Short mmCIF file of C-alpha atoms in Angstrom, two decimals:
data_model
loop_
_atom_site.label_atom_id
_atom_site.label_comp_id
_atom_site.label_asym_id
_atom_site.label_seq_id
_atom_site.Cartn_x
_atom_site.Cartn_y
_atom_site.Cartn_z
CA MET A 1 81.87 101.87 84.16
CA PRO A 2 84.85 102.58 86.44
CA ASP A 3 84.64 105.61 88.74
CA ASP A 4 87.16 108.12 87.40
CA SER A 5 87.13 109.97 90.73
CA ALA A 6 88.10 106.91 92.80
CA VAL A 7 91.70 106.62 94.03
CA ARG A 8 93.48 103.71 92.34
CA THR A 9 94.88 101.24 94.88
CA GLY A 10 96.22 98.36 92.79
CA ASP A 11 99.71 96.93 93.28
CA ASP A 12 100.90 98.59 90.09
CA ASP A 13 99.51 101.95 91.25
CA TYR A 14 101.59 101.79 94.42
CA ASP A 15 104.62 100.63 92.45
CA ALA A 16 104.27 103.62 90.13
CA ALA A 17 103.79 106.05 93.03
CA HIS A 18 106.78 104.81 95.02
CA GLY A 19 109.01 104.87 91.96
CA ALA A 20 108.02 108.39 90.97
CA VAL A 21 108.13 109.89 94.46
CA TYR A 22 111.53 108.35 95.22
CA SER A 23 113.26 110.66 92.75
CA SER A 24 110.97 113.66 93.29
CA ARG A 25 112.21 116.99 94.61
CA LEU A 26 108.80 118.65 94.72
CA VAL A 27 106.88 116.05 96.76
CA PRO A 28 109.07 116.31 99.90
CA GLN A 29 109.04 120.10 99.56
CA LEU A 30 105.23 120.13 99.64
CA TRP A 31 105.18 117.68 102.56
CA ALA A 32 107.63 119.89 104.46
CA GLU A 33 105.52 122.98 103.78
CA ALA A 34 102.35 121.26 105.01
CA TYR A 35 103.93 119.72 108.12
CA GLY A 36 106.19 122.61 109.08
CA ASP A 37 108.41 121.89 112.09
CA GLU A 38 106.77 118.48 112.42
CA TYR A 39 108.30 117.24 109.15
CA PRO A 40 111.06 114.62 109.68
CA ALA A 41 113.03 115.38 106.53
CA GLU A 42 115.36 112.38 106.69
CA VAL A 43 112.41 109.99 106.86
CA GLU A 44 110.79 111.49 103.71
CA PRO A 45 107.39 110.14 104.77
CA PHE A 46 104.64 109.26 102.32
CA SER A 47 102.27 109.07 105.30
CA SER A 48 101.28 111.00 108.43
CA CYS A 49 104.66 110.30 110.06
CA THR A 50 105.80 113.37 112.04
CA TRP A 51 108.24 114.13 114.84
CA TRP A 52 105.26 113.87 117.20
CA LEU A 53 104.55 110.34 115.99
CA LEU A 54 108.16 109.18 116.03
CA GLY A 55 108.56 110.29 119.62
CA ARG A 56 105.46 108.44 120.74
CA LEU A 57 106.45 105.33 118.84
CA ILE A 58 109.73 105.19 120.74
CA GLY A 59 107.93 105.65 124.03
CA GLY A 60 105.17 103.17 123.20
CA LEU A 61 107.21 100.34 121.69
CA ARG A 62 110.03 100.42 124.30
CA LEU A 63 112.51 98.87 121.90
CA ARG A 64 115.64 97.21 123.22
CA ARG A 65 119.05 97.12 121.60
CA ASP A 66 119.41 94.35 118.99
CA SER A 67 115.72 93.43 119.19
CA VAL A 68 113.73 92.75 116.00
CA LEU A 69 111.28 95.39 114.78
CA VAL A 70 108.82 94.55 111.99
CA ASP A 71 107.44 97.42 109.89
CA LEU A 72 104.17 96.37 108.22
CA GLY A 73 103.35 98.37 105.11
CA CYS A 74 106.88 99.76 105.25
CA GLY A 75 106.71 101.58 101.92
CA ARG A 76 110.13 103.01 101.10
CA GLY A 77 111.25 102.26 104.63
CA GLY A 78 111.59 105.69 106.23
CA PRO A 79 109.82 105.36 109.61
CA GLY A 80 111.06 101.82 110.26
CA LEU A 81 114.64 102.65 109.31
CA TRP A 82 114.61 105.75 111.50
CA LEU A 83 113.26 103.81 114.49
CA ALA A 84 115.73 100.97 113.98
CA ARG A 85 118.66 103.38 113.95
CA ALA A 86 117.37 105.42 116.89
CA CYS A 87 116.88 102.32 119.05
CA SER A 88 119.74 100.15 117.68
CA THR A 89 117.39 97.39 116.57
CA ARG A 90 117.26 95.13 113.56
CA LEU A 91 114.49 95.75 111.04
CA ILE A 92 112.27 93.61 108.83
CA GLY A 93 110.11 95.61 106.46
CA VAL A 94 107.05 94.09 104.80
CA ASP A 95 105.07 95.61 101.93
CA PHE A 96 103.05 94.33 98.98
CA SER A 97 104.79 96.76 96.60
CA GLU A 98 107.83 95.25 94.93
CA VAL A 99 109.15 98.70 94.04
CA ALA A 100 108.73 99.96 97.62
CA THR A 101 110.68 97.07 99.15
CA ARG A 102 113.45 97.43 96.58
CA LEU A 103 113.79 101.16 97.25
CA ALA A 104 113.67 100.60 101.00
CA GLY A 105 116.58 98.20 100.64
CA GLU A 106 118.53 100.84 98.75
CA ARG A 107 117.86 103.42 101.49
CA ALA A 108 118.88 101.09 104.31
CA ALA A 109 122.60 101.81 104.00
CA THR A 110 122.04 105.49 104.93
CA PHE A 111 120.49 104.45 108.27
CA LEU A 112 121.93 101.09 109.34
CA ARG A 113 125.00 98.90 109.06
CA PRO A 114 124.88 96.07 106.50
CA GLY A 115 122.84 93.09 107.64
CA ARG A 116 120.68 95.10 110.06
CA ALA A 117 117.67 95.44 107.75
CA GLU A 118 115.80 93.28 105.28
CA PHE A 119 112.69 93.93 103.22
CA ARG A 120 110.26 91.45 101.76
CA ARG A 121 107.20 91.55 99.57
CA ALA A 122 104.28 89.93 101.39
CA ALA A 123 100.67 90.45 102.42
CA PHE A 124 99.50 91.77 105.79
CA ALA A 125 97.76 88.49 106.59
CA ASP A 126 100.64 86.27 105.40
CA THR A 127 104.05 87.77 106.15
CA GLY A 128 105.94 84.49 106.05
CA LEU A 129 107.74 85.47 109.27
CA PRO A 130 108.27 82.95 112.09
CA SER A 131 105.84 82.78 115.00
CA GLY A 132 106.99 84.76 118.02
CA GLY A 133 110.10 86.04 116.26
CA ALA A 134 109.40 89.79 116.48
CA ASP A 135 110.10 91.92 119.55
CA ALA A 136 107.90 94.77 118.27
CA ALA A 137 105.90 95.79 115.22
CA VAL A 138 104.77 99.09 113.74
CA SER A 139 102.41 100.12 110.95
CA VAL A 140 102.02 103.77 109.93
CA ASP A 141 98.84 104.46 107.93
CA ALA A 142 99.00 101.01 106.34
CA LEU A 143 96.98 98.38 108.20
CA PRO A 144 93.61 100.06 107.44
CA PHE A 145 94.20 99.07 103.80
CA ALA A 146 94.35 95.36 104.69
CA PRO A 147 91.64 93.46 102.77
CA ASP A 148 90.94 91.36 105.88
CA ARG A 149 91.53 93.32 109.07
CA PRO A 150 90.94 90.49 111.56
CA ALA A 151 93.33 88.25 109.59
CA ALA A 152 95.96 91.00 109.52
CA LEU A 153 95.75 91.53 113.28
CA ALA A 154 95.88 87.78 113.86
CA GLU A 155 99.08 87.64 111.80
CA VAL A 156 100.67 90.46 113.80
CA PHE A 157 99.71 88.67 117.03
CA ARG A 158 101.29 85.46 115.70
CA ILE A 159 104.66 86.96 114.76
CA LEU A 160 105.08 88.88 118.05
CA ARG A 161 106.65 87.24 121.07
CA PRO A 162 104.51 87.28 124.22
CA GLY A 163 104.78 90.64 125.93
CA ALA A 164 105.74 92.46 122.70
CA ARG A 165 103.98 95.60 121.48
CA PHE A 166 102.44 96.68 118.18
CA ALA A 167 101.97 100.36 117.32
CA MET A 168 99.58 101.30 114.53
CA THR A 169 97.92 104.45 113.24
CA ALA A 170 94.28 104.34 112.18
CA ARG A 171 91.02 106.21 112.19
CA VAL A 172 88.96 104.87 115.11
CA ARG A 173 85.33 104.82 114.04
CA PRO A 174 82.34 102.48 114.40
CA GLU A 175 82.50 99.70 111.80
CA PRO A 176 80.19 96.74 111.12
CA GLU A 177 83.01 94.34 112.03
CA GLY A 178 84.07 96.44 115.04
CA ASP A 179 86.40 99.39 115.50
CA TRP A 180 90.15 98.89 115.73
CA PRO A 181 90.34 98.52 119.53
CA ALA A 182 87.54 95.91 119.40
CA LEU A 183 89.23 94.04 116.55
CA ALA A 184 92.54 94.12 118.40
CA ALA A 185 90.94 92.71 121.54
CA ALA A 186 89.28 89.97 119.50
CA ALA A 187 92.71 89.05 118.09
CA GLY A 188 94.06 88.64 121.64
CA PHE A 189 95.74 92.03 122.13
CA GLU A 190 95.33 94.32 125.08
CA VAL A 191 95.07 98.02 124.23
CA GLU A 192 97.73 99.79 126.32
CA GLN A 193 97.30 103.27 124.86
CA SER A 194 95.02 105.11 122.46
CA ILE A 195 96.47 108.54 121.64
CA LYS A 196 94.66 111.09 119.48
CA ASN A 197 96.72 112.76 116.77
CA GLU A 198 95.28 116.26 117.11
CA ASN A 199 97.12 117.69 114.08
CA HIS A 200 96.51 114.78 111.68
CA ASP A 201 93.61 116.29 109.72
CA LYS A 202 95.11 119.79 109.68
CA HIS A 203 98.33 118.52 108.12
CA TRP A 204 96.51 116.51 105.45
CA ILE A 205 94.21 119.41 104.54
CA TRP A 206 97.23 121.62 103.98
CA LEU A 207 98.99 118.92 101.97
CA TYR A 208 95.95 118.22 99.78
CA GLU A 209 95.57 121.93 99.07
CA LEU A 210 99.23 122.10 98.06
CA TRP A 211 98.84 119.15 95.70
CA LEU A 212 95.94 120.86 93.95
CA ARG A 213 97.77 124.19 93.82
CA ASN A 214 100.88 122.57 92.31
CA GLU A 215 99.13 120.12 89.97
CA PRO A 216 100.94 121.27 86.78
CA GLN A 217 104.35 120.98 88.45
CA LEU A 218 103.48 117.55 89.85
CA ARG A 219 102.39 116.34 86.42
CA ALA A 220 105.66 117.53 84.94
CA GLU A 221 107.73 115.75 87.58
CA LEU A 222 105.73 112.62 88.45
CA GLY A 223 103.89 111.94 85.22
CA GLU A 224 100.19 111.74 84.42
CA ARG A 225 99.32 108.46 86.11
CA VAL A 226 100.77 109.17 89.55
CA THR A 227 99.67 112.80 89.62
CA ALA A 228 96.11 111.95 88.58
CA ASN A 229 95.87 109.58 91.53
CA LEU A 230 97.23 112.19 93.94
CA ILE A 231 94.69 114.70 92.68
CA ARG A 232 91.86 112.20 93.12
CA GLU A 233 93.03 111.57 96.69
CA ALA A 234 93.29 115.30 97.42
CA ARG A 235 89.80 116.10 96.16
CA ALA A 236 88.25 113.19 98.03
CA GLY A 237 90.21 114.02 101.17
CA LEU A 238 89.17 117.67 101.23
CA GLN A 239 85.53 116.60 101.00
CA ARG A 240 85.71 114.42 104.11
CA LEU A 241 88.16 116.37 106.30
CA PRO A 242 88.12 117.32 109.08
CA ASP A 243 86.75 113.94 110.14
CA PRO A 244 84.60 113.66 113.30
CA ASP A 245 86.22 110.31 114.12
CA PRO A 246 89.74 110.75 115.49
CA ALA A 247 92.99 109.62 113.92
CA GLU A 248 94.81 107.75 116.68
CA LEU A 249 98.00 105.95 117.56
CA LEU A 250 97.15 102.62 119.15
CA ILE A 251 99.70 100.79 121.27
CA LEU A 252 98.69 97.12 121.48
CA ARG A 253 100.40 94.42 123.52
CA ARG A 254 100.43 90.66 123.17
CA PRO A 255 99.84 89.48 126.76
CA LEU A 256 102.28 87.23 128.55
CA PRO A 257 101.18 83.59 129.04
CA GLY A 258 98.62 83.30 131.82
CA GLN A 259 98.20 87.05 132.12
CA HIS A 260 94.48 86.99 131.30
CA LEU A 261 93.92 84.25 133.89
CA GLN A 262 95.75 86.29 136.51
CA GLU A 263 93.73 89.41 135.70
CA PHE A 264 90.51 87.40 135.81
CA ALA A 265 91.43 85.99 139.24
CA GLU A 266 92.28 89.48 140.50
CA SER A 267 88.95 90.83 139.28
CA LEU A 268 87.11 88.03 141.12
CA GLN A 269 89.07 88.79 144.28
CA GLN A 270 88.09 92.45 144.09
CA LYS A 271 84.39 91.56 143.75
CA ARG A 272 84.38 89.49 146.94
CA PRO A 273 82.80 91.20 149.97
#
């Protein structure tokens, strides 16, 4: 028997959610109430994207004008489009939801000139992008949903040019296969920064409480299927939050060729008497 309390995470569930939320007036209002001054209204996030996060993404990724930014799990495109406009980059958004990528394409014109953004439906572990073609990559609250985390990180490493950075948000906790910093290191990345998001759980607790408090209005606006899934997520989330393991922003870097050899030689030199 299926678990009626479990959050539905199929492709069609995400398609339905993105389609319903895109035209919603209530959902962004509740997000703004929960996030307060940290809510980036133009982005209309369906994630933990805040002004705090956007600022640290700019500082961590160090994007250059006309470089190529890849947004993995881009959803309806908000964070990636905002970053691409702020830093004058080009954008490639990747998501497994057909509806999300279509809506992201429709939103692109409000952020960027024509031809500066493209969106494609693809999996985390198989983006179809060329090797070494990306100058930076970002993933907000998305990569933890990858069915195969090592394969997803290996794919990000492949598409980045040497020296490029990847910023991702995730809960850093002990896992049988290794936590995110360990998995990133195994994929070849160096971990440049690991920054705790101190307000992450507080914001989500407030948001979940608002979803439950406004359930009838959400059902009227979003429909039964999407609202039922939001309510499942809210109830499950309030049971586990606050979480003892921190939500963090990880800044990972693909090393330059020979960098590991140089660091190894330097470490040997330091050990000599």
